[in-house]
Every structure is written in C-alpha cells, then in structure tokens.
Tab-separated table of C-alpha atoms in Angstrom:
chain	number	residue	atom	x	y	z
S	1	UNK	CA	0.000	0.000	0.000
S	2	UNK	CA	1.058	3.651	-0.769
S	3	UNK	CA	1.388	6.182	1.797
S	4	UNK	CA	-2.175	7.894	2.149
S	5	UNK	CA	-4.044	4.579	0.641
S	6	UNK	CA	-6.537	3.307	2.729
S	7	UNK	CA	-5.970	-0.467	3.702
S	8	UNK	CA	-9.213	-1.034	5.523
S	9	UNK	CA	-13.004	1.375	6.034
S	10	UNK	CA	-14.602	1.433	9.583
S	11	UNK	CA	-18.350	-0.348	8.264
S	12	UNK	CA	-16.795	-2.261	5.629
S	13	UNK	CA	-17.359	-6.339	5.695
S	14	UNK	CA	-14.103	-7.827	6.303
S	15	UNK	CA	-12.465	-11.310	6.342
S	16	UNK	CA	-8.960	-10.840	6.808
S	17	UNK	CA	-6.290	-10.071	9.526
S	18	UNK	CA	-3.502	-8.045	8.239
S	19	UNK	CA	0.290	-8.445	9.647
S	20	UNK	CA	2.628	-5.216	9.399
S	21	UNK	CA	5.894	-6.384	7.454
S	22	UNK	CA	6.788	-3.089	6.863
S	23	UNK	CA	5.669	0.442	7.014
S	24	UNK	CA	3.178	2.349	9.742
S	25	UNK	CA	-0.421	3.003	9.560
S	26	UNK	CA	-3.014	5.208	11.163
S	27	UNK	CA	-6.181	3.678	13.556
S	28	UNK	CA	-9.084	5.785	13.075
S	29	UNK	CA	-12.553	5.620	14.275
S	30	UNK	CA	-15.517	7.895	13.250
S	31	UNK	CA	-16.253	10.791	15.353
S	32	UNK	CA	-18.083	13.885	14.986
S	33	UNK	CA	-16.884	15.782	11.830
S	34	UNK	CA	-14.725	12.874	10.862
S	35	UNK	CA	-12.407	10.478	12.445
S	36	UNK	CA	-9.946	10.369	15.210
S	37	UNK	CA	-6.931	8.351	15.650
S	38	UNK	CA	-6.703	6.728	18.089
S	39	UNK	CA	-3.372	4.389	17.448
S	40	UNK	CA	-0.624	3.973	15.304
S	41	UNK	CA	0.953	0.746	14.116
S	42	UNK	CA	3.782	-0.456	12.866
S	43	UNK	CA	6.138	-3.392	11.550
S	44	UNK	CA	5.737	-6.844	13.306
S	45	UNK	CA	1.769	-5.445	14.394
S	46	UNK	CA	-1.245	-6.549	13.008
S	47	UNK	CA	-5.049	-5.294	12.938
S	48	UNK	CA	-8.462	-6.804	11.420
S	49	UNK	CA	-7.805	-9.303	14.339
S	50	UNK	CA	-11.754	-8.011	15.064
S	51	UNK	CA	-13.442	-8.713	11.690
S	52	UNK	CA	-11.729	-11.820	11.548
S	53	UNK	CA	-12.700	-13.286	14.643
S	54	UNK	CA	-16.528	-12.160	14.900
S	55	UNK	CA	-17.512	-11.537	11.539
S	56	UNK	CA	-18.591	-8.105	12.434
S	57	UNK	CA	-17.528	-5.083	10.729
S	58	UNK	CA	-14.183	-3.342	10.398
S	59	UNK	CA	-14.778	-1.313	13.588
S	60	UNK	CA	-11.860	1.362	12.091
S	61	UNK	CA	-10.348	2.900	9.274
S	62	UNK	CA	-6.747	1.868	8.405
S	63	UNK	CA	-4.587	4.541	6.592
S	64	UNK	CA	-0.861	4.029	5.729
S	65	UNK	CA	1.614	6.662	7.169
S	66	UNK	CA	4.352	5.231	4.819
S	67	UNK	CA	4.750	2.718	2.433
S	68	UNK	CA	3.180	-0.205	3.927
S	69	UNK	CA	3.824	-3.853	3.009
S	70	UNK	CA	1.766	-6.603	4.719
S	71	UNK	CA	0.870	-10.249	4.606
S	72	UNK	CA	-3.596	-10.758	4.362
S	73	UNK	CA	-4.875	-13.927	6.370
S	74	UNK	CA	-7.980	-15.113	5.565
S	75	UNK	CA	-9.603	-17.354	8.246
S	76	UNK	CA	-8.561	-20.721	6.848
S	77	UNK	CA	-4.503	-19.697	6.714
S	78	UNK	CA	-5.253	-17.940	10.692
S	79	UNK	CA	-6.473	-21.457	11.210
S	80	UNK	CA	-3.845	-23.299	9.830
S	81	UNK	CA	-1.277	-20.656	11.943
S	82	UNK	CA	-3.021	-21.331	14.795
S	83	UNK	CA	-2.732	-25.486	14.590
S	84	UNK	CA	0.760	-24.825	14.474
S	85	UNK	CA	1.090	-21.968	16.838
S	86	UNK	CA	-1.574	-22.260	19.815
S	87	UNK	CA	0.013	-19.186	21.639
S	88	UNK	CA	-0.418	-17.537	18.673
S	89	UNK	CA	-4.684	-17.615	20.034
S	90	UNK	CA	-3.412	-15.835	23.448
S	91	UNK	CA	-1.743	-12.979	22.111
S	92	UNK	CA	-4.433	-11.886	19.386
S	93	UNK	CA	-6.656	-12.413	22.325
S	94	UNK	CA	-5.076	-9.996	24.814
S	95	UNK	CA	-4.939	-7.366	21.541
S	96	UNK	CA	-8.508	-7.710	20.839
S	97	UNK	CA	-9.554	-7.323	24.337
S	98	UNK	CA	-7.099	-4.179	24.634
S	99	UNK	CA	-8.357	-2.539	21.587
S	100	UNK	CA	-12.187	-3.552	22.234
S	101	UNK	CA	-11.601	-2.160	25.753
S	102	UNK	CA	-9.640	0.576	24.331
S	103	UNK	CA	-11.867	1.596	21.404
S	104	UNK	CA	-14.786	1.780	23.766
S	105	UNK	CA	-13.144	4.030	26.364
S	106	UNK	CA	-12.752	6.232	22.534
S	107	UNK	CA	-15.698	5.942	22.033
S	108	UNK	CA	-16.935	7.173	25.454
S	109	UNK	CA	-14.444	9.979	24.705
S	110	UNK	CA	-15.840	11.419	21.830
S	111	UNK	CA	-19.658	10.574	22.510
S	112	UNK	CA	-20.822	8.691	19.484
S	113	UNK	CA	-23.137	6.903	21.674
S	114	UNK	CA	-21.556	3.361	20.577
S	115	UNK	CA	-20.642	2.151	23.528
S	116	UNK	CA	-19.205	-1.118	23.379
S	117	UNK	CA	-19.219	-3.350	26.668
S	118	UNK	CA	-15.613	-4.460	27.992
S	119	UNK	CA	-14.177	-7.562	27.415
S	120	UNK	CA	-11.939	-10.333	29.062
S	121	UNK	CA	-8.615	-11.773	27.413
S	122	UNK	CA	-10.172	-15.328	28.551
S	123	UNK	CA	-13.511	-14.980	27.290
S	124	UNK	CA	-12.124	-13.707	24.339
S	125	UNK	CA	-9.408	-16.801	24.161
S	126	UNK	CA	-11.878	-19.370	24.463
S	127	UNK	CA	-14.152	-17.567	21.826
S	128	UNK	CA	-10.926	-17.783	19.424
S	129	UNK	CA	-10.453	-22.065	20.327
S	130	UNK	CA	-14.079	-22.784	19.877
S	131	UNK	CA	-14.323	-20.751	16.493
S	132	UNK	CA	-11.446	-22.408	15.444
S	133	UNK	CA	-12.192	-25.518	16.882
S	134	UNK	CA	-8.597	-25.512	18.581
C-alpha cells in the first residue's frame, strides 16, 4: 500500500487479519466531523484481528503513514497458523480485548453513543479455540 491509501473502512465487511511487514499506519474511528486516531501501528503489528474473529464489521479505518507492506490472512490460513502456533490464540486475544476495551473508552471519549461493553482476554481466548475448533 502507498502512503495515504486506505488499507481497511470502519463499516466495511471484512475477512482478513492483516500483519505489518513493513511500514506504519493510522487507527481511526468515526467521530463527529470525521475520524480520530486513536493508534498507530507499525512493523511486526497486526489489525483486522476483530473482523476476523466475529464476523462483524471493520470497527476502524486503516490509513498508511508510509509505504506499507503486509501479509492478508484469511480465516482458513489464521487457522492453519493457529494449529501450528496455539500461543499464537493468546496474544491476538489480549490485543482484541485491549483494543475492544480501548476503542470503547474512545468511544466514550468522543460521545458517538456506541458504547461497546468491555471484554476479558479469557472470554475472548476461548471464543478464538471454539471458532477455530482448537
């Protein structure tokens, strides 16, 4: 991706978790009169961890600071990363509880009136075995 493209719309269906190689990218969410960043994220990070996992959504707009180059999961390769990495299932679900937690505190923030409700790491982790059948 170029710097400026947009990798990712908040709204848009997704089915794919991205991995940083290379490059940084913006984290916005929609606000009042636009968006609002709200991260940034770089080489060896990942997003779309969300969409992936629930189905729902993307929940944020992705925008690339720089020159971004990144590898695209679908849910059968996450899947097949996850047979051979289990711990792999812990640490995307500490991020996705962070950044649920995180985006709702945002949201709070800015008073969209989307509140989302908070979220454990282990309910999350156990939502990522059973979908995955792990």
């Amino acid at each position: 991706f170029a710097r400026g493209e947009l990798l990712t719309r908040a709204g848009a269906a997704a089915h794919h978790l991205y991995v940083i190689c290379s490059g940084s990218v913006s984290v916005r969410v929609p606000a009042a009169g636009g968006e609002h960043e709200i991260a940034q994220l770089h080489a060896g990070e990942f997003f779309g961890e969300m969409s992936l996992l629930t189905g729902a959504p993307r929940s944020a707009t992705i925008v690339a600071l720089s020159d971004v180059e990144c590898y695209r999961l679908d849910a059968d390769a996450f899947r097949t990363l996850l047979e051979r990495r289990a711990d792999l299932a812990q640490t995307v679900a500490a991020a996705l509880a962070e950044r649920r937690n995180s985006l709702a505190a945002t949201r709070e923030k800015l008073s969209d009136g989307r509140a989302l409700a908070s979220v454990s790491e282990v309910d999350l982790l156990d939502k990522i075995r059973k979908f995955f059948s792990l």
